[in-house]
């Protein structure tokens, strides 16, 4: 018997608004500290501008197509890379998760390739694709492939054998059992893999653009901007790109929660 | 439930034999692919893809030599290790402190999620202005860039310690450091190590970009330089060295994890 | 109780009230509860689900603060702090044992750094594990054991602590019937062997009668004391023979009547004794 803890029944709206407000308090406090530190003036304001300066610059950046178009370019490259990685990794993960032999035979190959940081392959990608968006996309694919693959395998491994046997006993064929039982129960894990990939894919996309300096994407924009005397645009871009990453993650989490509300298991996933 | 009667030596021997089989099986695809690569490249001689044998020769000649090791390999892995240690040493206690104050996490985690969402490369120019392009900058850059998953996972781990375990500790009068070290820390450890594992992968990415952009030396620098000078063989050799390093670091972490989380794995296996 | 005058009181509960705060004001879960437990006694509290039994246990263990009233352990009042010398065995053994410690580690943990030498700690752990029939399992991990064995570990941990008062909160509610019978006999023999004072909470009427020297019956919503009755059965008891005795059958149906048909006192039921 568990202790009955009766709480004031919170309305669904309140249960969403209160945490959001608390989060905003955290942001406000951080901005205040930033503003105060910058106000002391122990660092030149070009290098450590105040929060208000940066936020003002960020807002004006939003109105500059020279910036927003680069952000869109990065975003589309990143999303395309993510999509390709998912399309490749999910079937592969299902295959490896379903057939232990395939899993065992490929495990060392995966373990050897997975730790290669995407950025180390930048020169190879440049040789193959030149200084183009394809270079960025290919590296995003490389970096996203592994979390999606690993989590797909993991998801397949966690499929309830009883559920699978039940489905088979009801006369479902091997394929429809896979499609109707295994895949849905592995889906939340696959989604987790994609969400982990999103986080690192944006960093890799921006980094690639910074290294290639090809003139496209927000990474190239930042390299350009930082060559001037002031770091204010770099701070502003960081704030905005961070916001983009935050929103992407937030959106994806919402979709996940909507889709997998039935998924009860506590997932020891990494945030 | 594990059969309590199973003789240990028999299981150990069986495990030893199956481990050997496992290694051989798991290597098949890797070996086949490398062999295929060797075969194809030694016939067609593609411009950008040297043979694996040639790459390995270059690795042994230029990288795995005392001077190659100390000038290129060591600095890179030193940066990764120091930045990573720094992030762990700061992130775990900080996350623990935040997680223990009930309700504080709700105020701070959204901010930290934001911090994690800022792609670290974006702020690299800022780090370069403040700390130059030396080792200090790179270590700090790696540490700051990878601390977020550690912080977030530690907070999550501390906040999700079983209430019953805490109650048990309370009833038996276990307080202070004993409670912290023997109850809360082990209970949060699976989450903490999950964060540490993610941050290790990130540390490699950030090490490479800091070396490629703030050029001064290291594996990332060598790889990019080789490509610029069209030394394709050396470029590949650098990539192989990075991969080997990644495998070694991953294996080390996996070994630590397997050791300290043996109970966790066992428990989960029994629960299935 | 007639003999209570000479025995030492271990637990004294007086006018205990526990109320939750809800949107519609305070809701009493425990209402004016008074009882005592004497040294060496095995007392059961039986009541329907939701009668605030776990809440009561948490208050007695110092995990929750009572709204009103007093609780004394060995003459010392507890007010929100954790009383010395009280051990609690939870229903959910799997989550109250520490999975990162071996069986021995779990048992030794609460008594380490309490002025005992390492040898004494090891000896006490060994003794307790032996008392619950777990010789040879010291080096195993709790999750390697069956549910019943895990609960034995939790009991051994409590025994090693040498508590003045052992609280048990539905300890056998999540094990199968056979294991439950085994564990009941185990705790009865441990009670005899160590003379531990035990307050045992259960919703199983048979169990409460079978195990205890005295049974307290609680009502639901809020918990009030309905009956405080000696169990007129000799020890040692037997799972089959004892349960067939007329005294057993009579007391069981009396309690069942109180719990299952509240408001319809069974014929011959004594009025509540408040001591």
PDB file of N, CA, C and O in Angstrom, chain B residues 63 65-83 133-136 138-139 142 203-204 207-208 210-211 216-222 241-242 249:
ATOM      1  N   UNK B  63      52.835   8.238 -37.198  1.00  0.00           N
ATOM      2  CA  UNK B  63      52.048   8.580 -36.008  1.00  0.00           C
ATOM      3  C   UNK B  63      52.469   7.791 -34.786  1.00  0.00           C
ATOM      4  O   UNK B  63      52.721   8.363 -33.737  1.00  0.00           O
ATOM      5  N   UNK B  65      55.034   6.672 -33.658  1.00  0.00           N
ATOM      6  CA  UNK B  65      56.456   6.720 -33.357  1.00  0.00           C
ATOM      7  C   UNK B  65      56.599   7.635 -32.150  1.00  0.00           C
ATOM      8  O   UNK B  65      55.690   8.420 -31.870  1.00  0.00           O
ATOM      9  N   UNK B  66      57.705   7.527 -31.431  1.00  0.00           N
ATOM     10  CA  UNK B  66      57.836   8.366 -30.237  1.00  0.00           C
ATOM     11  C   UNK B  66      57.574   9.846 -30.531  1.00  0.00           C
ATOM     12  O   UNK B  66      56.853  10.518 -29.796  1.00  0.00           O
ATOM     13  N   UNK B  67      58.150  10.359 -31.633  1.00  0.00           N
ATOM     14  CA  UNK B  67      57.979  11.789 -31.889  1.00  0.00           C
ATOM     15  C   UNK B  67      56.566  12.084 -32.397  1.00  0.00           C
ATOM     16  O   UNK B  67      55.945  13.068 -31.982  1.00  0.00           O
ATOM     17  N   UNK B  68      56.048  11.212 -33.267  1.00  0.00           N
ATOM     18  CA  UNK B  68      54.685  11.409 -33.763  1.00  0.00           C
ATOM     19  C   UNK B  68      53.687  11.361 -32.635  1.00  0.00           C
ATOM     20  O   UNK B  68      52.751  12.156 -32.563  1.00  0.00           O
ATOM     21  N   UNK B  69      53.950  10.440 -31.722  1.00  0.00           N
ATOM     22  CA  UNK B  69      53.038  10.280 -30.602  1.00  0.00           C
ATOM     23  C   UNK B  69      53.039  11.515 -29.711  1.00  0.00           C
ATOM     24  O   UNK B  69      51.996  12.037 -29.339  1.00  0.00           O
ATOM     25  N   UNK B  70      54.241  12.012 -29.421  1.00  0.00           N
ATOM     26  CA  UNK B  70      54.309  13.117 -28.458  1.00  0.00           C
ATOM     27  C   UNK B  70      53.922  14.444 -29.095  1.00  0.00           C
ATOM     28  O   UNK B  70      53.411  15.325 -28.407  1.00  0.00           O
ATOM     29  N   UNK B  71      54.141  14.627 -30.402  1.00  0.00           N
ATOM     30  CA  UNK B  71      53.808  15.938 -30.982  1.00  0.00           C
ATOM     31  C   UNK B  71      52.361  16.016 -31.462  1.00  0.00           C
ATOM     32  O   UNK B  71      51.773  17.096 -31.430  1.00  0.00           O
ATOM     33  N   UNK B  72      51.792  14.915 -31.905  1.00  0.00           N
ATOM     34  CA  UNK B  72      50.440  15.003 -32.471  1.00  0.00           C
ATOM     35  C   UNK B  72      49.366  14.285 -31.669  1.00  0.00           C
ATOM     36  O   UNK B  72      48.299  14.834 -31.436  1.00  0.00           O
ATOM     37  N   UNK B  73      49.658  13.055 -31.266  1.00  0.00           N
ATOM     38  CA  UNK B  73      48.606  12.259 -30.630  1.00  0.00           C
ATOM     39  C   UNK B  73      48.381  12.691 -29.191  1.00  0.00           C
ATOM     40  O   UNK B  73      47.262  12.996 -28.781  1.00  0.00           O
ATOM     41  N   UNK B  74      49.471  12.758 -28.437  1.00  0.00           N
ATOM     42  CA  UNK B  74      49.351  13.047 -27.011  1.00  0.00           C
ATOM     43  C   UNK B  74      48.627  14.364 -26.723  1.00  0.00           C
ATOM     44  O   UNK B  74      47.706  14.396 -25.898  1.00  0.00           O
ATOM     45  N   UNK B  75      49.017  15.461 -27.420  1.00  0.00           N
ATOM     46  CA  UNK B  75      48.323  16.729 -27.109  1.00  0.00           C
ATOM     47  C   UNK B  75      46.815  16.640 -27.294  1.00  0.00           C
ATOM     48  O   UNK B  75      46.054  17.147 -26.475  1.00  0.00           O
ATOM     49  N   UNK B  76      46.382  15.965 -28.357  1.00  0.00           N
ATOM     50  CA  UNK B  76      44.942  15.869 -28.625  1.00  0.00           C
ATOM     51  C   UNK B  76      44.221  15.113 -27.524  1.00  0.00           C
ATOM     52  O   UNK B  76      43.195  15.571 -27.004  1.00  0.00           O
ATOM     53  N   UNK B  77      44.758  13.957 -27.172  1.00  0.00           N
ATOM     54  CA  UNK B  77      44.075  13.151 -26.169  1.00  0.00           C
ATOM     55  C   UNK B  77      44.187  13.769 -24.782  1.00  0.00           C
ATOM     56  O   UNK B  77      43.337  13.577 -23.924  1.00  0.00           O
ATOM     57  N   UNK B  78      45.260  14.544 -24.598  1.00  0.00           N
ATOM     58  CA  UNK B  78      45.401  15.275 -23.347  1.00  0.00           C
ATOM     59  C   UNK B  78      44.265  16.306 -23.234  1.00  0.00           C
ATOM     60  O   UNK B  78      43.649  16.451 -22.186  1.00  0.00           O
ATOM     61  N   UNK B  79      43.999  16.985 -24.336  1.00  0.00           N
ATOM     62  CA  UNK B  79      42.924  17.979 -24.326  1.00  0.00           C
ATOM     63  C   UNK B  79      41.573  17.328 -24.026  1.00  0.00           C
ATOM     64  O   UNK B  79      40.792  17.823 -23.220  1.00  0.00           O
ATOM     65  N   UNK B  80      41.324  16.230 -24.727  1.00  0.00           N
ATOM     66  CA  UNK B  80      40.061  15.524 -24.493  1.00  0.00           C
ATOM     67  C   UNK B  80      39.951  15.110 -23.033  1.00  0.00           C
ATOM     68  O   UNK B  80      38.949  15.367 -22.364  1.00  0.00           O
ATOM     69  N   UNK B  81      41.028  14.487 -22.528  1.00  0.00           N
ATOM     70  CA  UNK B  81      40.979  13.960 -21.155  1.00  0.00           C
ATOM     71  C   UNK B  81      40.786  15.085 -20.145  1.00  0.00           C
ATOM     72  O   UNK B  81      39.931  15.008 -19.254  1.00  0.00           O
ATOM     73  N   UNK B  82      41.589  16.148 -20.296  1.00  0.00           N
ATOM     74  CA  UNK B  82      41.502  17.236 -19.324  1.00  0.00           C
ATOM     75  C   UNK B  82      40.138  17.932 -19.383  1.00  0.00           C
ATOM     76  O   UNK B  82      39.516  18.182 -18.359  1.00  0.00           O
ATOM     77  N   UNK B  83      39.682  18.232 -20.607  1.00  0.00           N
ATOM     78  CA  UNK B  83      38.394  18.910 -20.751  1.00  0.00           C
ATOM     79  C   UNK B  83      37.266  18.065 -20.178  1.00  0.00           C
ATOM     80  O   UNK B  83      36.381  18.564 -19.470  1.00  0.00           O
ATOM     81  N   UNK B 133      44.719  30.688 -28.580  1.00  0.00           N
ATOM     82  CA  UNK B 133      44.477  29.440 -29.296  1.00  0.00           C
ATOM     83  C   UNK B 133      45.266  28.295 -28.676  1.00  0.00           C
ATOM     84  O   UNK B 133      45.434  27.247 -29.267  1.00  0.00           O
ATOM     85  N   UNK B 134      45.712  28.488 -27.465  1.00  0.00           N
ATOM     86  CA  UNK B 134      46.540  27.460 -26.821  1.00  0.00           C
ATOM     87  C   UNK B 134      45.721  26.357 -26.186  1.00  0.00           C
ATOM     88  O   UNK B 134      44.514  26.208 -26.433  1.00  0.00           O
ATOM     89  N   UNK B 135      46.415  25.594 -25.353  1.00  0.00           N
ATOM     90  CA  UNK B 135      45.799  24.447 -24.715  1.00  0.00           C
ATOM     91  C   UNK B 135      44.696  24.829 -23.744  1.00  0.00           C
ATOM     92  O   UNK B 135      43.673  24.168 -23.667  1.00  0.00           O
ATOM     93  N   UNK B 136      44.926  25.919 -23.001  1.00  0.00           N
ATOM     94  CA  UNK B 136      43.952  26.342 -21.995  1.00  0.00           C
ATOM     95  C   UNK B 136      42.600  26.577 -22.663  1.00  0.00           C
ATOM     96  O   UNK B 136      41.562  26.110 -22.194  1.00  0.00           O
ATOM     97  N   UNK B 138      41.473  25.339 -25.458  1.00  0.00           N
ATOM     98  CA  UNK B 138      40.842  24.120 -25.972  1.00  0.00           C
ATOM     99  C   UNK B 138      40.239  23.281 -24.849  1.00  0.00           C
ATOM    100  O   UNK B 138      39.132  22.758 -24.977  1.00  0.00           O
ATOM    101  N   UNK B 139      40.982  23.193 -23.761  1.00  0.00           N
ATOM    102  CA  UNK B 139      40.469  22.409 -22.633  1.00  0.00           C
ATOM    103  C   UNK B 139      39.188  23.042 -22.082  1.00  0.00           C
ATOM    104  O   UNK B 139      38.179  22.358 -21.851  1.00  0.00           O
ATOM    105  N   UNK B 142      36.286  22.578 -24.540  1.00  0.00           N
ATOM    106  CA  UNK B 142      35.723  21.227 -24.464  1.00  0.00           C
ATOM    107  C   UNK B 142      34.888  21.083 -23.190  1.00  0.00           C
ATOM    108  O   UNK B 142      33.740  20.615 -23.217  1.00  0.00           O
ATOM    109  N   UNK B 203      33.148  15.447 -26.586  1.00  0.00           N
ATOM    110  CA  UNK B 203      34.493  15.954 -26.334  1.00  0.00           C
ATOM    111  C   UNK B 203      35.390  15.723 -27.545  1.00  0.00           C
ATOM    112  O   UNK B 203      36.183  16.590 -27.925  1.00  0.00           O
ATOM    113  N   UNK B 204      35.249  14.572 -28.188  1.00  0.00           N
ATOM    114  CA  UNK B 204      36.040  14.289 -29.386  1.00  0.00           C
ATOM    115  C   UNK B 204      35.700  15.257 -30.505  1.00  0.00           C
ATOM    116  O   UNK B 204      36.586  15.776 -31.188  1.00  0.00           O
ATOM    117  N   UNK B 207      37.170  18.609 -29.627  1.00  0.00           N
ATOM    118  CA  UNK B 207      38.624  18.596 -29.745  1.00  0.00           C
ATOM    119  C   UNK B 207      39.015  18.781 -31.210  1.00  0.00           C
ATOM    120  O   UNK B 207      39.861  19.623 -31.540  1.00  0.00           O
ATOM    121  N   UNK B 208      38.349  18.043 -32.090  1.00  0.00           N
ATOM    122  CA  UNK B 208      38.710  18.116 -33.507  1.00  0.00           C
ATOM    123  C   UNK B 208      38.438  19.513 -34.061  1.00  0.00           C
ATOM    124  O   UNK B 208      39.289  20.107 -34.728  1.00  0.00           O
ATOM    125  N   UNK B 210      38.223  22.366 -32.470  1.00  0.00           N
ATOM    126  CA  UNK B 210      39.100  23.396 -31.910  1.00  0.00           C
ATOM    127  C   UNK B 210      40.479  23.304 -32.553  1.00  0.00           C
ATOM    128  O   UNK B 210      41.139  24.312 -32.761  1.00  0.00           O
ATOM    129  N   UNK B 211      40.898  22.100 -32.899  1.00  0.00           N
ATOM    130  CA  UNK B 211      42.205  21.952 -33.545  1.00  0.00           C
ATOM    131  C   UNK B 211      42.171  22.361 -35.012  1.00  0.00           C
ATOM    132  O   UNK B 211      43.166  22.802 -35.568  1.00  0.00           O
ATOM    133  N   UNK B 216      47.036  24.824 -34.309  1.00  0.00           N
ATOM    134  CA  UNK B 216      48.345  24.907 -33.696  1.00  0.00           C
ATOM    135  C   UNK B 216      49.000  23.537 -33.654  1.00  0.00           C
ATOM    136  O   UNK B 216      50.207  23.428 -33.576  1.00  0.00           O
ATOM    137  N   UNK B 217      48.219  22.492 -33.712  1.00  0.00           N
ATOM    138  CA  UNK B 217      48.778  21.148 -33.661  1.00  0.00           C
ATOM    139  C   UNK B 217      47.719  20.169 -33.223  1.00  0.00           C
ATOM    140  O   UNK B 217      46.593  20.559 -32.922  1.00  0.00           O
ATOM    141  N   UNK B 218      48.094  18.903 -33.204  1.00  0.00           N
ATOM    142  CA  UNK B 218      47.134  17.889 -32.799  1.00  0.00           C
ATOM    143  C   UNK B 218      46.587  17.140 -34.000  1.00  0.00           C
ATOM    144  O   UNK B 218      46.856  17.492 -35.155  1.00  0.00           O
ATOM    145  N   UNK B 219      45.812  16.114 -33.715  1.00  0.00           N
ATOM    146  CA  UNK B 219      45.339  15.229 -34.782  1.00  0.00           C
ATOM    147  C   UNK B 219      44.431  15.974 -35.753  1.00  0.00           C
ATOM    148  O   UNK B 219      44.576  15.857 -36.979  1.00  0.00           O
ATOM    149  N   UNK B 220      43.494  16.742 -35.235  1.00  0.00           N
ATOM    150  CA  UNK B 220      42.564  17.470 -36.094  1.00  0.00           C
ATOM    151  C   UNK B 220      43.301  18.402 -37.041  1.00  0.00           C
ATOM    152  O   UNK B 220      43.012  18.465 -38.242  1.00  0.00           O
ATOM    153  N   UNK B 221      44.284  19.105 -36.492  1.00  0.00           N
ATOM    154  CA  UNK B 221      45.089  20.021 -37.291  1.00  0.00           C
ATOM    155  C   UNK B 221      45.824  19.273 -38.386  1.00  0.00           C
ATOM    156  O   UNK B 221      45.825  19.662 -39.555  1.00  0.00           O
ATOM    157  N   UNK B 222      46.432  18.141 -38.010  1.00  0.00           N
ATOM    158  CA  UNK B 222      47.195  17.340 -38.976  1.00  0.00           C
ATOM    159  C   UNK B 222      46.303  16.831 -40.106  1.00  0.00           C
ATOM    160  O   UNK B 222      46.695  16.862 -41.272  1.00  0.00           O
ATOM    161  N   UNK B 241      43.917   7.074 -36.659  1.00  0.00           N
ATOM    162  CA  UNK B 241      44.414   7.302 -35.296  1.00  0.00           C
ATOM    163  C   UNK B 241      43.281   7.798 -34.402  1.00  0.00           C
ATOM    164  O   UNK B 241      43.119   7.344 -33.268  1.00  0.00           O
ATOM    165  N   UNK B 242      42.486   8.732 -34.918  1.00  0.00           N
ATOM    166  CA  UNK B 242      41.353   9.241 -34.145  1.00  0.00           C
ATOM    167  C   UNK B 242      40.382   8.120 -33.797  1.00  0.00           C
ATOM    168  O   UNK B 242      39.881   8.033 -32.673  1.00  0.00           O
ATOM    169  N   UNK B 249      39.158   5.100 -25.775  1.00  0.00           N
ATOM    170  CA  UNK B 249      38.460   5.872 -24.748  1.00  0.00           C
ATOM    171  C   UNK B 249      37.107   5.233 -24.420  1.00  0.00           C
ATOM    172  O   UNK B 249      36.737   5.118 -23.257  1.00  0.00           O
TER     173      UNK B 249
END
